Amino acid sequence: MNLTITENAQTRLQEILSQEAQGSKTKVRVFVQGGGCSGMEYGFTMDDEQNEDDWEIPAGSQSVLVDSMSAQYLLNAEIDYIEDLSGSRFKISNPQAQTTCGCGSSFNPY
């Protein structure tokens, strides 16, 4: 699976895990689910379990988990962490998104 995680995102993921992680096996999971104003939405959560069908994507000294269903929607995407006048957030640039919502948290792949 080809998913790029920028240096800014890697740094922020490391900060989050060092502050929030309960154990050394805790990883950030990136997923896609139905919802949002465009049809599909991105999500992030912490997970201590790695499933058999998960992709493990290197992210600096950590790694990110992506389930097989979400992987098809995140192929060739880039996860970045940005800070601007609107605040700070993870931003996913997804070449498969045909349309996106204004805030960038949801998309439509069709």
PDB file of C-alpha atoms in Angstrom:
ATOM      1  CA  MET A   1       0.000   0.000   0.000  1.00  0.00           C
ATOM      2  CA  ASN A   2       1.317   3.418  -0.929  1.00  0.00           C
ATOM      3  CA  LEU A   3       0.419   6.030   1.706  1.00  0.00           C
ATOM      4  CA  THR A   4       2.762   8.962   2.358  1.00  0.00           C
ATOM      5  CA  ILE A   5       3.056  10.458   5.827  1.00  0.00           C
ATOM      6  CA  THR A   6       4.895  13.786   5.813  1.00  0.00           C
ATOM      7  CA  GLU A   7       7.540  14.743   8.367  1.00  0.00           C
ATOM      8  CA  ASN A   8       5.121  17.204  10.015  1.00  0.00           C
ATOM      9  CA  ALA A   9       2.539  14.428  10.425  1.00  0.00           C
ATOM     10  CA  GLN A  10       5.173  11.991  11.707  1.00  0.00           C
ATOM     11  CA  THR A  11       6.312  14.495  14.333  1.00  0.00           C
ATOM     12  CA  ARG A  12       2.745  15.153  15.497  1.00  0.00           C
ATOM     13  CA  LEU A  13       1.915  11.432  15.609  1.00  0.00           C
ATOM     14  CA  GLN A  14       4.991  10.861  17.777  1.00  0.00           C
ATOM     15  CA  GLU A  15       3.899  13.671  20.132  1.00  0.00           C
ATOM     16  CA  ILE A  16       0.381  12.250  20.402  1.00  0.00           C
ATOM     17  CA  LEU A  17       1.616   8.736  21.104  1.00  0.00           C
ATOM     18  CA  SER A  18       4.107   9.893  23.722  1.00  0.00           C
ATOM     19  CA  GLN A  19       1.340  11.824  25.544  1.00  0.00           C
ATOM     20  CA  GLU A  20      -1.582   9.425  25.127  1.00  0.00           C
ATOM     21  CA  ALA A  21      -0.278   5.908  24.556  1.00  0.00           C
ATOM     22  CA  GLN A  22      -1.009   3.418  27.306  1.00  0.00           C
ATOM     23  CA  GLY A  23       1.486   0.824  26.146  1.00  0.00           C
ATOM     24  CA  SER A  24       4.318   0.343  23.716  1.00  0.00           C
ATOM     25  CA  LYS A  25       2.012  -1.498  21.291  1.00  0.00           C
ATOM     26  CA  THR A  26      -0.312   1.496  20.849  1.00  0.00           C
ATOM     27  CA  LYS A  27      -0.448   2.855  17.296  1.00  0.00           C
ATOM     28  CA  VAL A  28      -2.518   5.414  15.458  1.00  0.00           C
ATOM     29  CA  ARG A  29      -5.151   3.907  13.174  1.00  0.00           C
ATOM     30  CA  VAL A  30      -6.279   5.832  10.090  1.00  0.00           C
ATOM     31  CA  PHE A  31      -9.619   4.750   8.656  1.00  0.00           C
ATOM     32  CA  VAL A  32     -12.348   5.655   6.213  1.00  0.00           C
ATOM     33  CA  GLN A  33     -16.029   5.222   7.003  1.00  0.00           C
ATOM     34  CA  GLY A  34     -19.349   6.236   5.535  1.00  0.00           C
ATOM     35  CA  GLY A  35     -20.548   9.680   6.609  1.00  0.00           C
ATOM     36  CA  GLY A  36     -19.593  13.313   6.437  1.00  0.00           C
ATOM     37  CA  CYS A  37     -21.074  15.806   4.040  1.00  0.00           C
ATOM     38  CA  SER A  38     -19.394  14.242   0.994  1.00  0.00           C
ATOM     39  CA  GLY A  39     -20.216  10.577   1.612  1.00  0.00           C
ATOM     40  CA  MET A  40     -17.029   9.133   3.147  1.00  0.00           C
ATOM     41  CA  GLU A  41     -15.043  10.565   6.041  1.00  0.00           C
ATOM     42  CA  TYR A  42     -11.540  10.127   7.411  1.00  0.00           C
ATOM     43  CA  GLY A  43     -10.919   9.151  11.004  1.00  0.00           C
ATOM     44  CA  PHE A  44      -8.028   8.698  13.408  1.00  0.00           C
ATOM     45  CA  THR A  45      -7.975   6.642  16.587  1.00  0.00           C
ATOM     46  CA  MET A  46      -5.519   4.921  18.920  1.00  0.00           C
ATOM     47  CA  ASP A  47      -5.352   1.137  18.799  1.00  0.00           C
ATOM     48  CA  ASP A  48      -3.460  -1.496  20.784  1.00  0.00           C
ATOM     49  CA  GLU A  49      -4.506  -4.311  18.457  1.00  0.00           C
ATOM     50  CA  GLN A  50      -3.220  -5.006  14.977  1.00  0.00           C
ATOM     51  CA  ASN A  51      -5.615  -7.108  12.909  1.00  0.00           C
ATOM     52  CA  GLU A  52      -4.534  -9.725  10.380  1.00  0.00           C
ATOM     53  CA  ASP A  53      -5.725  -7.633   7.432  1.00  0.00           C
ATOM     54  CA  ASP A  54      -4.146  -4.349   8.623  1.00  0.00           C
ATOM     55  CA  TRP A  55      -1.483  -2.554   6.666  1.00  0.00           C
ATOM     56  CA  GLU A  56       1.322  -1.178   8.840  1.00  0.00           C
ATOM     57  CA  ILE A  57       2.669   2.029   7.311  1.00  0.00           C
ATOM     58  CA  PRO A  58       6.027   3.401   8.549  1.00  0.00           C
ATOM     59  CA  ALA A  59       5.778   6.884  10.063  1.00  0.00           C
ATOM     60  CA  GLY A  60       9.207   7.838  11.351  1.00  0.00           C
ATOM     61  CA  SER A  61       9.919   5.941  14.561  1.00  0.00           C
ATOM     62  CA  GLN A  62       6.274   4.834  14.727  1.00  0.00           C
ATOM     63  CA  SER A  63       3.855   3.234  12.323  1.00  0.00           C
ATOM     64  CA  VAL A  64       0.241   3.801  11.372  1.00  0.00           C
ATOM     65  CA  LEU A  65      -2.368   1.072  10.958  1.00  0.00           C
ATOM     66  CA  VAL A  66      -4.838   1.021   8.064  1.00  0.00           C
ATOM     67  CA  ASP A  67      -7.496  -1.688   7.717  1.00  0.00           C
ATOM     68  CA  SER A  68      -7.921  -3.384   4.344  1.00  0.00           C
ATOM     69  CA  MET A  69     -11.278  -1.723   3.583  1.00  0.00           C
ATOM     70  CA  SER A  70      -9.879   1.753   4.239  1.00  0.00           C
ATOM     71  CA  ALA A  71      -6.674   1.003   2.319  1.00  0.00           C
ATOM     72  CA  GLN A  72      -8.510   0.969  -1.005  1.00  0.00           C
ATOM     73  CA  TYR A  73      -9.677   4.551  -0.375  1.00  0.00           C
ATOM     74  CA  LEU A  74      -6.289   5.791   0.861  1.00  0.00           C
ATOM     75  CA  LEU A  75      -4.135   4.402  -1.942  1.00  0.00           C
ATOM     76  CA  ASN A  76      -1.549   7.030  -3.031  1.00  0.00           C
ATOM     77  CA  ALA A  77      -2.873   9.541  -0.483  1.00  0.00           C
ATOM     78  CA  GLU A  78      -0.721  11.838   1.659  1.00  0.00           C
ATOM     79  CA  ILE A  79      -1.262  12.612   5.333  1.00  0.00           C
ATOM     80  CA  ASP A  80       0.100  15.951   6.481  1.00  0.00           C
ATOM     81  CA  TYR A  81      -0.222  17.973   9.678  1.00  0.00           C
ATOM     82  CA  ILE A  82      -0.833  21.666   9.196  1.00  0.00           C
ATOM     83  CA  GLU A  83      -1.148  24.704  11.441  1.00  0.00           C
ATOM     84  CA  ASP A  84      -2.712  27.838  10.009  1.00  0.00           C
ATOM     85  CA  LEU A  85      -5.265  30.532  10.836  1.00  0.00           C
ATOM     86  CA  SER A  86      -8.016  27.889  10.881  1.00  0.00           C
ATOM     87  CA  GLY A  87      -6.193  25.890  13.561  1.00  0.00           C
ATOM     88  CA  SER A  88      -4.148  22.713  13.523  1.00  0.00           C
ATOM     89  CA  ARG A  89      -5.211  19.412  11.995  1.00  0.00           C
ATOM     90  CA  PHE A  90      -4.231  16.385   9.996  1.00  0.00           C
ATOM     91  CA  LYS A  91      -4.926  16.923   6.307  1.00  0.00           C
ATOM     92  CA  ILE A  92      -5.329  14.070   3.843  1.00  0.00           C
ATOM     93  CA  SER A  93      -4.647  14.800   0.181  1.00  0.00           C
ATOM     94  CA  ASN A  94      -6.327  12.000  -1.704  1.00  0.00           C
ATOM     95  CA  PRO A  95      -5.986  11.632  -5.495  1.00  0.00           C
ATOM     96  CA  GLN A  96      -9.002   9.281  -5.500  1.00  0.00           C
ATOM     97  CA  ALA A  97     -11.359  11.935  -4.116  1.00  0.00           C
ATOM     98  CA  GLN A  98     -13.655  13.208  -6.852  1.00  0.00           C
ATOM     99  CA  THR A  99     -15.174  15.793  -4.493  1.00  0.00           C
ATOM    100  CA  THR A 100     -14.328  16.934  -0.966  1.00  0.00           C
ATOM    101  CA  CYS A 101     -16.077  19.003   1.647  1.00  0.00           C
ATOM    102  CA  GLY A 102     -14.907  22.475   2.591  1.00  0.00           C
ATOM    103  CA  CYS A 103     -13.174  21.347   5.785  1.00  0.00           C
ATOM    104  CA  GLY A 104     -11.411  18.426   4.076  1.00  0.00           C
ATOM    105  CA  SER A 105     -12.580  15.757   6.514  1.00  0.00           C
ATOM    106  CA  SER A 106     -14.862  13.991   4.044  1.00  0.00           C
ATOM    107  CA  PHE A 107     -14.756  13.035   0.384  1.00  0.00           C
ATOM    108  CA  ASN A 108     -16.559  11.204  -2.377  1.00  0.00           C
ATOM    109  CA  PRO A 109     -14.511   8.710  -4.396  1.00  0.00           C
ATOM    110  CA  TYR A 110     -17.145   8.368  -7.150  1.00  0.00           C
TER     111      TYR A 110
END
